[in-house]
Amino acid sequence: MFILILIAVAGPFIPYVKEGIEGSRVLFPERGVIETAPFPPSPDFPTGSDREGRNLISVLVMGAKDTLVVIFCIAFIRYTFGIILGTVASFSGRFLTNLLNIWDQTFSSLPVIFFTILFLNLPFLIFLETRFWIVILSIALVEVGRVGVLIRDQLLQIKGTPYVEAGIVVGLTPIGLAKNYYLPNLLPTLIVNFFFDIGRVALIIGQLGIFSIFVTQEFVQLGSGWGEIRNTSFNWPTILGEARKDIYTAIWIPINAAVAIMFVVFTFNILGEGLRKYFHRLGA
């Protein structure tokens, strides 16, 4: 995770990265020889180039920040809503509990990727200026029910413990109970599942990239009555936008993006598992 953050923050300022992002579609390696992008791996392009002639190392480094921001935004929004709804459901009536159950069961039976593809391909969403936030919210809200159910069940389990009942008997306020009992017992589970979910989100946006559904895109008018949709970011899933074609003509392009996304997935899954074992040893 430290490596990812370092690349995202400091990477764009490295001269090698800034030079490689400029790119050129045509190169003249020697007299009478012309090469056109994408360029295969070579000493000049250690992992190859994209179709614009940009060094893929530079593209991945420049896109690291945008990619991580998107992933963390989705996970943060999901857990913010999930914690609020799950907490309220654990202390209130049956309506919100049933709502969370239906929410969770509905999207557990329908894979997140299918729902997201169907929803984000609606014509009126493709051209909206606020598309970025709509994509972020839609991916986040799909699994808010699952997070809410997790929080609710954990809090109900904590509420049934003898030490919480003792705290109520001695007259602790709700804030005191939350500070001394609910939060310390809930926090380890919350942290572990949050990092696991970051890995899930990275995998989802990678899958969306394969289907050419981008978080950041705009419609560009190319002529009278026609145009095309272009992505407006270097985030890694956009590199997978032409994976079905590149895998036959320039396989190094999707492989670079897939390895980068895989690194994020493994990073946060391993981090989540490490934290789970750590909290288990502490008896939390």
Short mmCIF file of N, CA, C and O in Angstrom, two decimals, residues 23-81:
data_model
loop_
_atom_site.label_atom_id
_atom_site.label_comp_id
_atom_site.label_asym_id
_atom_site.label_seq_id
_atom_site.Cartn_x
_atom_site.Cartn_y
_atom_site.Cartn_z
N GLY A 23 4.74 11.13 -25.63
CA GLY A 23 4.51 10.14 -26.67
C GLY A 23 4.58 10.67 -28.09
O GLY A 23 4.60 11.87 -28.35
N SER A 24 4.63 9.73 -29.01
CA SER A 24 4.64 10.03 -30.44
C SER A 24 4.13 8.81 -31.19
O SER A 24 4.59 7.69 -30.93
N ARG A 25 3.21 9.01 -32.10
CA ARG A 25 2.63 7.88 -32.82
C ARG A 25 3.56 7.29 -33.87
O ARG A 25 3.38 6.16 -34.30
N VAL A 26 4.55 8.07 -34.30
CA VAL A 26 5.47 7.62 -35.35
C VAL A 26 6.91 7.80 -34.88
O VAL A 26 7.26 8.85 -34.35
N LEU A 27 7.72 6.76 -35.07
CA LEU A 27 9.15 6.83 -34.74
C LEU A 27 9.97 6.43 -35.97
O LEU A 27 9.52 5.64 -36.80
N PHE A 28 11.18 6.99 -36.04
CA PHE A 28 12.11 6.67 -37.12
C PHE A 28 13.39 6.12 -36.49
O PHE A 28 14.36 6.85 -36.30
N PRO A 29 13.40 4.84 -36.11
CA PRO A 29 14.55 4.27 -35.40
C PRO A 29 15.84 4.30 -36.23
O PRO A 29 16.92 4.37 -35.69
N GLU A 30 15.73 4.19 -37.56
CA GLU A 30 16.90 4.27 -38.42
C GLU A 30 16.45 4.75 -39.80
O GLU A 30 15.26 4.83 -40.09
N ARG A 31 17.41 5.09 -40.60
CA ARG A 31 17.11 5.66 -41.91
C ARG A 31 16.25 4.70 -42.76
O ARG A 31 16.58 3.54 -42.95
N GLY A 32 15.13 5.25 -43.27
CA GLY A 32 14.25 4.48 -44.13
C GLY A 32 13.30 3.55 -43.40
O GLY A 32 12.54 2.83 -44.04
N VAL A 33 13.34 3.54 -42.07
CA VAL A 33 12.46 2.66 -41.28
C VAL A 33 11.46 3.51 -40.50
O VAL A 33 11.85 4.48 -39.84
N ILE A 34 10.18 3.14 -40.59
CA ILE A 34 9.12 3.86 -39.88
C ILE A 34 8.37 2.87 -38.99
O ILE A 34 7.99 1.79 -39.45
N GLU A 35 8.18 3.23 -37.75
CA GLU A 35 7.40 2.42 -36.81
C GLU A 35 6.24 3.25 -36.28
O GLU A 35 6.41 4.42 -35.98
N THR A 36 5.07 2.63 -36.19
CA THR A 36 3.89 3.32 -35.70
C THR A 36 3.41 2.67 -34.40
O THR A 36 3.57 1.46 -34.20
N ALA A 37 2.81 3.48 -33.55
CA ALA A 37 2.30 3.00 -32.27
C ALA A 37 1.10 2.08 -32.50
O ALA A 37 0.39 2.23 -33.50
N PRO A 38 0.89 1.12 -31.60
CA PRO A 38 1.62 0.92 -30.34
C PRO A 38 2.93 0.17 -30.54
O PRO A 38 3.01 -0.72 -31.37
N PHE A 39 3.92 0.57 -29.74
CA PHE A 39 5.24 -0.02 -29.86
C PHE A 39 5.40 -1.16 -28.85
O PHE A 39 5.02 -1.02 -27.68
N PRO A 40 5.94 -2.29 -29.27
CA PRO A 40 6.11 -3.42 -28.34
C PRO A 40 7.20 -3.13 -27.31
O PRO A 40 7.96 -2.16 -27.45
N PRO A 41 7.30 -3.95 -26.28
CA PRO A 41 8.36 -3.76 -25.28
C PRO A 41 9.74 -3.73 -25.92
O PRO A 41 10.05 -4.53 -26.81
N SER A 42 10.55 -2.78 -25.49
CA SER A 42 11.89 -2.58 -26.03
C SER A 42 12.68 -1.78 -24.99
O SER A 42 12.12 -1.35 -23.97
N PRO A 43 13.98 -1.55 -25.22
CA PRO A 43 14.74 -0.72 -24.26
C PRO A 43 14.14 0.68 -24.07
O PRO A 43 14.20 1.22 -22.96
N ASP A 44 13.56 1.26 -25.12
CA ASP A 44 12.94 2.58 -25.00
C ASP A 44 11.59 2.50 -24.29
O ASP A 44 11.18 3.45 -23.61
N PHE A 45 10.88 1.39 -24.47
CA PHE A 45 9.58 1.18 -23.85
C PHE A 45 9.61 -0.16 -23.12
O PHE A 45 9.23 -1.19 -23.70
N PRO A 46 10.07 -0.19 -21.88
CA PRO A 46 10.26 -1.46 -21.16
C PRO A 46 9.02 -2.33 -21.10
O PRO A 46 9.13 -3.56 -21.13
N THR A 47 7.84 -1.72 -21.01
CA THR A 47 6.60 -2.51 -20.99
C THR A 47 5.73 -2.21 -22.20
O THR A 47 4.54 -2.52 -22.21
N GLY A 48 6.31 -1.60 -23.22
CA GLY A 48 5.56 -1.25 -24.42
C GLY A 48 4.93 0.12 -24.33
O GLY A 48 5.09 0.84 -23.34
N SER A 49 4.21 0.50 -25.40
CA SER A 49 3.52 1.79 -25.42
C SER A 49 2.05 1.57 -25.71
O SER A 49 1.62 0.48 -26.12
N ASP A 50 1.23 2.62 -25.50
CA ASP A 50 -0.18 2.55 -25.87
C ASP A 50 -0.33 2.99 -27.32
O ASP A 50 0.65 3.21 -28.03
N ARG A 51 -1.56 3.14 -27.78
CA ARG A 51 -1.81 3.47 -29.19
C ARG A 51 -1.46 4.93 -29.52
O ARG A 51 -1.47 5.31 -30.69
N GLU A 52 -1.20 5.73 -28.50
CA GLU A 52 -0.77 7.11 -28.73
C GLU A 52 0.75 7.24 -28.68
O GLU A 52 1.28 8.34 -28.77
N GLY A 53 1.43 6.12 -28.50
CA GLY A 53 2.89 6.14 -28.44
C GLY A 53 3.44 6.55 -27.09
O GLY A 53 4.63 6.88 -26.98
N ARG A 54 2.62 6.53 -26.06
CA ARG A 54 3.07 6.90 -24.72
C ARG A 54 3.62 5.67 -23.99
O ARG A 54 3.07 4.58 -24.11
N ASN A 55 4.69 5.89 -23.26
CA ASN A 55 5.28 4.83 -22.46
C ASN A 55 4.25 4.33 -21.45
O ASN A 55 3.72 5.11 -20.65
N LEU A 56 3.97 3.03 -21.45
CA LEU A 56 2.93 2.49 -20.57
C LEU A 56 3.28 2.63 -19.09
O LEU A 56 2.40 2.75 -18.25
N ILE A 57 4.57 2.64 -18.78
CA ILE A 57 4.96 2.89 -17.39
C ILE A 57 4.50 4.28 -16.97
O ILE A 57 3.94 4.46 -15.88
N SER A 58 4.69 5.26 -17.85
CA SER A 58 4.26 6.63 -17.55
C SER A 58 2.74 6.71 -17.43
O SER A 58 2.21 7.39 -16.55
N VAL A 59 2.05 6.04 -18.33
CA VAL A 59 0.58 6.05 -18.30
C VAL A 59 0.06 5.46 -17.00
O VAL A 59 -0.85 6.01 -16.36
N LEU A 60 0.64 4.33 -16.58
CA LEU A 60 0.20 3.69 -15.34
C LEU A 60 0.50 4.55 -14.12
O LEU A 60 -0.33 4.66 -13.20
N VAL A 61 1.67 5.16 -14.10
CA VAL A 61 2.04 6.01 -12.97
C VAL A 61 1.13 7.24 -12.91
O VAL A 61 0.63 7.62 -11.84
N MET A 62 0.89 7.88 -14.06
CA MET A 62 0.04 9.06 -14.09
C MET A 62 -1.40 8.72 -13.72
O MET A 62 -2.14 9.55 -13.18
N GLY A 63 -1.82 7.48 -14.02
CA GLY A 63 -3.19 7.09 -13.72
C GLY A 63 -3.39 6.50 -12.34
O GLY A 63 -4.53 6.25 -11.92
N ALA A 64 -2.31 6.29 -11.60
CA ALA A 64 -2.42 5.66 -10.27
C ALA A 64 -3.27 6.50 -9.33
O ALA A 64 -4.13 5.98 -8.61
N LYS A 65 -3.04 7.81 -9.31
CA LYS A 65 -3.77 8.68 -8.39
C LYS A 65 -5.27 8.66 -8.69
O LYS A 65 -6.10 8.49 -7.78
N ASP A 66 -5.63 8.83 -9.97
CA ASP A 66 -7.04 8.82 -10.34
C ASP A 66 -7.69 7.49 -10.00
O ASP A 66 -8.83 7.45 -9.52
N THR A 67 -6.98 6.41 -10.24
CA THR A 67 -7.52 5.08 -9.97
C THR A 67 -7.79 4.89 -8.48
O THR A 67 -8.87 4.44 -8.08
N LEU A 68 -6.81 5.24 -7.65
CA LEU A 68 -6.98 5.07 -6.20
C LEU A 68 -8.05 6.00 -5.64
O LEU A 68 -8.79 5.62 -4.73
N VAL A 69 -8.14 7.22 -6.18
CA VAL A 69 -9.18 8.15 -5.73
C VAL A 69 -10.57 7.59 -6.00
O VAL A 69 -11.46 7.63 -5.15
N VAL A 70 -10.76 7.04 -7.21
CA VAL A 70 -12.05 6.45 -7.57
C VAL A 70 -12.38 5.28 -6.63
O VAL A 70 -13.49 5.18 -6.10
N ILE A 71 -11.42 4.40 -6.42
CA ILE A 71 -11.65 3.22 -5.58
C ILE A 71 -11.98 3.62 -4.15
O ILE A 71 -12.94 3.12 -3.55
N PHE A 72 -11.19 4.55 -3.57
CA PHE A 72 -11.42 4.96 -2.19
C PHE A 72 -12.73 5.73 -2.05
O PHE A 72 -13.41 5.61 -1.03
N CYS A 73 -13.09 6.52 -3.05
CA CYS A 73 -14.37 7.26 -3.01
C CYS A 73 -15.54 6.29 -2.94
O CYS A 73 -16.46 6.46 -2.14
N ILE A 74 -15.51 5.27 -3.79
CA ILE A 74 -16.59 4.28 -3.80
C ILE A 74 -16.68 3.56 -2.46
O ILE A 74 -17.76 3.42 -1.87
N ALA A 75 -15.54 3.09 -1.95
CA ALA A 75 -15.54 2.36 -0.67
C ALA A 75 -15.96 3.27 0.47
O ALA A 75 -16.72 2.85 1.36
N PHE A 76 -15.50 4.53 0.47
CA PHE A 76 -15.85 5.46 1.56
C PHE A 76 -17.34 5.76 1.57
O PHE A 76 -17.98 5.74 2.63
N ILE A 77 -17.91 6.03 0.41
CA ILE A 77 -19.35 6.31 0.32
C ILE A 77 -20.16 5.08 0.74
O ILE A 77 -21.14 5.19 1.48
N ARG A 78 -19.75 3.92 0.28
CA ARG A 78 -20.45 2.68 0.63
C ARG A 78 -20.48 2.48 2.14
O ARG A 78 -21.53 2.14 2.72
N TYR A 79 -19.36 2.68 2.80
CA TYR A 79 -19.29 2.43 4.24
C TYR A 79 -19.93 3.56 5.04
O TYR A 79 -20.46 3.32 6.12
N THR A 80 -19.90 4.77 4.51
CA THR A 80 -20.57 5.86 5.22
C THR A 80 -22.07 5.60 5.30
O THR A 80 -22.67 5.67 6.39
N PHE A 81 -22.68 5.29 4.17
CA PHE A 81 -24.12 4.99 4.16
C PHE A 81 -24.41 3.70 4.93
O PHE A 81 -25.40 3.61 5.66
#
